[in-house]
mmCIF file of C-alpha atoms in Angstrom:
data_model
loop_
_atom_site.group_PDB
_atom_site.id
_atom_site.type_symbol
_atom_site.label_atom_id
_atom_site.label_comp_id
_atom_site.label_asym_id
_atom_site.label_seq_id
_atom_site.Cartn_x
_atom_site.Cartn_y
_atom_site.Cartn_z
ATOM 1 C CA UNK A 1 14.563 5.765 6.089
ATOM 2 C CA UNK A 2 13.003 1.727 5.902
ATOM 3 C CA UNK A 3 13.918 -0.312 8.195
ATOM 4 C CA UNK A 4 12.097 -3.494 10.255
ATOM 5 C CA UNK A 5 12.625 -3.953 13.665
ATOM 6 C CA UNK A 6 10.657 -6.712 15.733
ATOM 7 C CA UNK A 7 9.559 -8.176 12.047
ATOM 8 C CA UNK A 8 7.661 -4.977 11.373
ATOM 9 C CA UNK A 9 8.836 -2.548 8.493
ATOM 10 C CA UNK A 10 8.456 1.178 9.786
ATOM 11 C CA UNK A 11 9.794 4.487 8.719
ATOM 12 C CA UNK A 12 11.432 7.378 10.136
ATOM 13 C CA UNK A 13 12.030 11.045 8.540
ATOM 14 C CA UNK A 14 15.741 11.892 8.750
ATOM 15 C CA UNK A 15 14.658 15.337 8.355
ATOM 16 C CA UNK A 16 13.369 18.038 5.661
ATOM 17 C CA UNK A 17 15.598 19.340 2.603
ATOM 18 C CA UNK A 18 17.000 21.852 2.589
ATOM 19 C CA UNK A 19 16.935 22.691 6.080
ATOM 20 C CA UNK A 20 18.621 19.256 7.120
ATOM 21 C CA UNK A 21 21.728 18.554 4.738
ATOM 22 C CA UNK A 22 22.609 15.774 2.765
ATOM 23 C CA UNK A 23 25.804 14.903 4.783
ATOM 24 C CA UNK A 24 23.821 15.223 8.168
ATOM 25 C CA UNK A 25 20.638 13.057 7.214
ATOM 26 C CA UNK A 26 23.915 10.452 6.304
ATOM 27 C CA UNK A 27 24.501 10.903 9.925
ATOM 28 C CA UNK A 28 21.237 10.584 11.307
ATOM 29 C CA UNK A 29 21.030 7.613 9.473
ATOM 30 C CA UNK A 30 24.299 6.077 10.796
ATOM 31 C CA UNK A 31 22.847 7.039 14.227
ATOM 32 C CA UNK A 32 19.379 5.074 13.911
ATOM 33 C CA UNK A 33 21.369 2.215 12.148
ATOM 34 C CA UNK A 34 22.908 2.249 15.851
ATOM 35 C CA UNK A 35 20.260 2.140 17.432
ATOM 36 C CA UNK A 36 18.280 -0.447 15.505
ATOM 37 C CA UNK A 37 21.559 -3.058 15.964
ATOM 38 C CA UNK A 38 20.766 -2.580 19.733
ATOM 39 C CA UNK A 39 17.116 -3.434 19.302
ATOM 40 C CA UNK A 40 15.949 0.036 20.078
ATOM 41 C CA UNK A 41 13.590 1.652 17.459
ATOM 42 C CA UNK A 42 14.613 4.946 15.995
ATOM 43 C CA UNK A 43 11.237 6.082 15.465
ATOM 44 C CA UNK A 44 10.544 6.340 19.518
ATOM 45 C CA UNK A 45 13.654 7.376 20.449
ATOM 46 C CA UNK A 46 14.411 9.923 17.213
ATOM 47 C CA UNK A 47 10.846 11.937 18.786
ATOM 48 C CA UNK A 48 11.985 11.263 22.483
ATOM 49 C CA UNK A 49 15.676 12.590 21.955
ATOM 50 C CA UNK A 50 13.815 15.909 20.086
ATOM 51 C CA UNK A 51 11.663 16.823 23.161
ATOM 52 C CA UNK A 52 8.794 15.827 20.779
ATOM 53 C CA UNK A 53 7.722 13.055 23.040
ATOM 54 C CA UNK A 54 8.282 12.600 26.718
ATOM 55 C CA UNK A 55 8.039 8.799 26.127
ATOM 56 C CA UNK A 56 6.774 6.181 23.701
ATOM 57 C CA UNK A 57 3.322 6.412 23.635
ATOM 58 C CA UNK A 58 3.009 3.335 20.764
ATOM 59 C CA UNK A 59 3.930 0.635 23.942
ATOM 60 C CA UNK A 60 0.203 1.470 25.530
ATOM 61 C CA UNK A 61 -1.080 0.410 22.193
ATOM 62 C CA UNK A 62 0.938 -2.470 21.729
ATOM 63 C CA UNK A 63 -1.659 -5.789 21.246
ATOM 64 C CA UNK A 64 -4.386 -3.358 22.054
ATOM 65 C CA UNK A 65 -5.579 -2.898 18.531
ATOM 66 C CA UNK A 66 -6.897 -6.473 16.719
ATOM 67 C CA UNK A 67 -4.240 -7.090 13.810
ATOM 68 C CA UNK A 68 -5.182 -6.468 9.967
ATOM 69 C CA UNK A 69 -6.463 -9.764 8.711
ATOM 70 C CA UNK A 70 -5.757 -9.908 4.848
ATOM 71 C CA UNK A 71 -8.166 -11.168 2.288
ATOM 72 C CA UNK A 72 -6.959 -12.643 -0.789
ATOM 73 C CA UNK A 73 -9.819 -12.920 -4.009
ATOM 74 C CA UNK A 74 -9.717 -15.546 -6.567
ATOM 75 C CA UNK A 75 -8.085 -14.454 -9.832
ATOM 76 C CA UNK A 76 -7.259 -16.196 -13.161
ATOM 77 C CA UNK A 77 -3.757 -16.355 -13.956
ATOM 78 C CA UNK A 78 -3.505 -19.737 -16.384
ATOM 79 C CA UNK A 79 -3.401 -17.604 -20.106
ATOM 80 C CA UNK A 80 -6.136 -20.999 -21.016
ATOM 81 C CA UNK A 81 -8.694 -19.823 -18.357
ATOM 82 C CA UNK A 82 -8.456 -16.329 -19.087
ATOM 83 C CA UNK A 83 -9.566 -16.985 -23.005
ATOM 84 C CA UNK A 84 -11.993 -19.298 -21.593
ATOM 85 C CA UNK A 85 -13.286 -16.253 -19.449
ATOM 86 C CA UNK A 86 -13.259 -13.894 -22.600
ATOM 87 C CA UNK A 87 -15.058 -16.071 -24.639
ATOM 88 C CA UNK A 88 -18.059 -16.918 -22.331
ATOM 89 C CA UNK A 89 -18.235 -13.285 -22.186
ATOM 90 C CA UNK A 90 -18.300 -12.981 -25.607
ATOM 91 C CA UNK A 91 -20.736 -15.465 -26.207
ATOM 92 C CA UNK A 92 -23.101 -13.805 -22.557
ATOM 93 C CA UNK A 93 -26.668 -12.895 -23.876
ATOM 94 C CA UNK A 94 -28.424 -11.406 -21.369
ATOM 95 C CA UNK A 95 -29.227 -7.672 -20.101
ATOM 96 C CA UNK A 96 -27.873 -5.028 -22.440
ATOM 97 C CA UNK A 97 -26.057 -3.271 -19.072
ATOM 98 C CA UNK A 98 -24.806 -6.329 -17.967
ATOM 99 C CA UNK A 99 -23.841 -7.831 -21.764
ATOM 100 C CA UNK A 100 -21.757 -4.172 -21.630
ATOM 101 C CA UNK A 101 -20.685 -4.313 -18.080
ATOM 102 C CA UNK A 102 -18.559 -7.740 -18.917
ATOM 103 C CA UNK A 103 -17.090 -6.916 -21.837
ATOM 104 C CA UNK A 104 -15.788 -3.001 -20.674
ATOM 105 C CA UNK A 105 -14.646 -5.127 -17.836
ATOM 106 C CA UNK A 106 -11.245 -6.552 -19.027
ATOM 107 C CA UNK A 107 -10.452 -3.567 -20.900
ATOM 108 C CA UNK A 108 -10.395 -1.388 -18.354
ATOM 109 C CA UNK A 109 -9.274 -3.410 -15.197
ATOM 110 C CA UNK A 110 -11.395 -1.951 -12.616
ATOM 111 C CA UNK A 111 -13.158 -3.489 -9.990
ATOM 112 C CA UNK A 112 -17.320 -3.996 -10.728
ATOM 113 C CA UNK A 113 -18.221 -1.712 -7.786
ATOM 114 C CA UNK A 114 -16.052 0.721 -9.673
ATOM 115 C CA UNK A 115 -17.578 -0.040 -13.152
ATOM 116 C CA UNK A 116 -21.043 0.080 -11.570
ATOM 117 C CA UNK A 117 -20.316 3.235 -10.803
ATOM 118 C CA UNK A 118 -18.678 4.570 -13.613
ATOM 119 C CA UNK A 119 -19.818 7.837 -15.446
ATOM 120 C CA UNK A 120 -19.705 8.526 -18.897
ATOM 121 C CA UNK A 121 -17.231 11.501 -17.595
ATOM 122 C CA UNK A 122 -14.841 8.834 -16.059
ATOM 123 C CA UNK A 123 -14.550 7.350 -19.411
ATOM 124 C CA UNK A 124 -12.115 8.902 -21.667
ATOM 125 C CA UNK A 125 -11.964 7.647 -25.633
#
C-alpha cells in the first residue's frame, strides 16, 4: 500500500499472497487508512503491533541523515534545437570514435559514460 504521511510517500506490505487473503489485506488496509487519518504511520506501528519492533527505530534517524539534493541536466526539448543538434552532428568532422560516438548517440538514448563503455556484445543489430 502508497500512502504519504508528513509530505513523504512510503509503503507498507499488507502481507504475502496466498498466505494473507484478499479480503484480509482489504482489512489491513482499512486499518492503516485509520491510522494514517490520526497522523500515526502504519509502517512503525504495522512492525510494532507484530512484535517485529519494540519501537520505531526510524525517529533516531530523523534529520540525522543530510537530505537527497536533486540534480537536474540540461536537455533539448524545442523539436527546432533538436534538428539543429542532429545536423551539427551530421556535419562533426573530427576523430573517427568520436564522429561515431555522436551519431550512435541519438539512436540509442544512452548516456556517453554508457556509450563509452559500450561493447560490441551490448549492441544488438
Amino acid at each position: 500500500m502508497k500512502y504519504h504521511i508528513d509530505g513523504v510517500e512510503k509503503r507498507v506490505s499488507l502481507g504475502v499472497y496466498p498466505e494473507i487473503t484478499l479480503k484480509r489485506a482489504r482489512e489491513r488496509c482499512l486499518e492503516a487508512r485509520r491510522l494514517i487519518a490520526e497522523g500515526i504511520d502504519p509502517s512503525a506501528q504495522c512492525a510494532i503491533a507484530t512484535g517485529r519492533a519494540e519501537r520505531d527505530v526510524t525517529a533516531d534517524l530523523r534529520d540525522a541523515l543530510a537530505p537527497v539534493r536533486v540534480t537536474h541536466h540540461a536537455a533539448i526539448i524545442e523539436p527546432e534545437k533538436i534538428g539543429e543538434l542532429l545536423r551539427a552532428i551530421d556535419n562533426y568532422r573530427g576523430h573517427p570514435v568520436t564522429e561515431a560516438a555522436l551519431k550512435l548517440a541519438p539512436l540509442l538514448f544512452v548516456r556517453p559514460g554508457e556509450l563509452r563503455l559500450a561493447e560490441w556484445a551490448d549492441i544488438r543489430l
